[in-house]
């Protein structure tokens, strides 16, 4: 009885009730392309200039005197919980302090570790008391370290305005 009903449906509508949905390469490609577009849209949203930014979760891209900067405002403390200078040049962002400490140790010099509000650990390459000073520090760092990976950051150092 079931076979005759299925045969009738197959003849009448051109598809069979007994065959399952089979994944195809075309279906996989469509799903991959949709996921890729979603990821690219999310990345593009992170790179919107500050004037068009809808969310303030991450660093905001700003143009200052022709230089592109990523600026974030966050309550940041040193590893022991003490206050830091007003402007920090973050060159790495991690979930674990040991990774940030290892990066700071590898950089040497004035590099240090700072802890953000949401338990993010930053490797800070330099500090300054004003914006011009930290912009100069960023230019020096980028010139001295071309091709640096900036782990956890948007392919550039992030200037943190430490509150």
C-alpha angles and dihedrals in degrees: 000000000000091000091052092049091048090048090050091050090047092052094042101044104018098242135087127235093208098061118083128224107278120205114236134197088248091056092049091048092051091050091047092049091049092051091046092052090049092051093047091049090052091049091047089051090057090054098051113122114259093254091062098038114125097187131040097202097112138026116306121226112235133178112220117178090336094310120117112227133178109217128188129181112212142146102254130175134183120259091274094048097259127138122269133206115283097257126045131184106218115197098172138026124201143169091223126058092216091065092049091047091050092051092047090049091051091051093048121181115071093348115131143162126257131186120223129208098263095049092270115147119213131200103221115202097186144352136213139182094229140033095250090054094051092046088055090048090051092051091049092048094048092048092049094044109037113179094021111166100227093206113217092007133096097270090281138068114274121224109219119204097210112212 
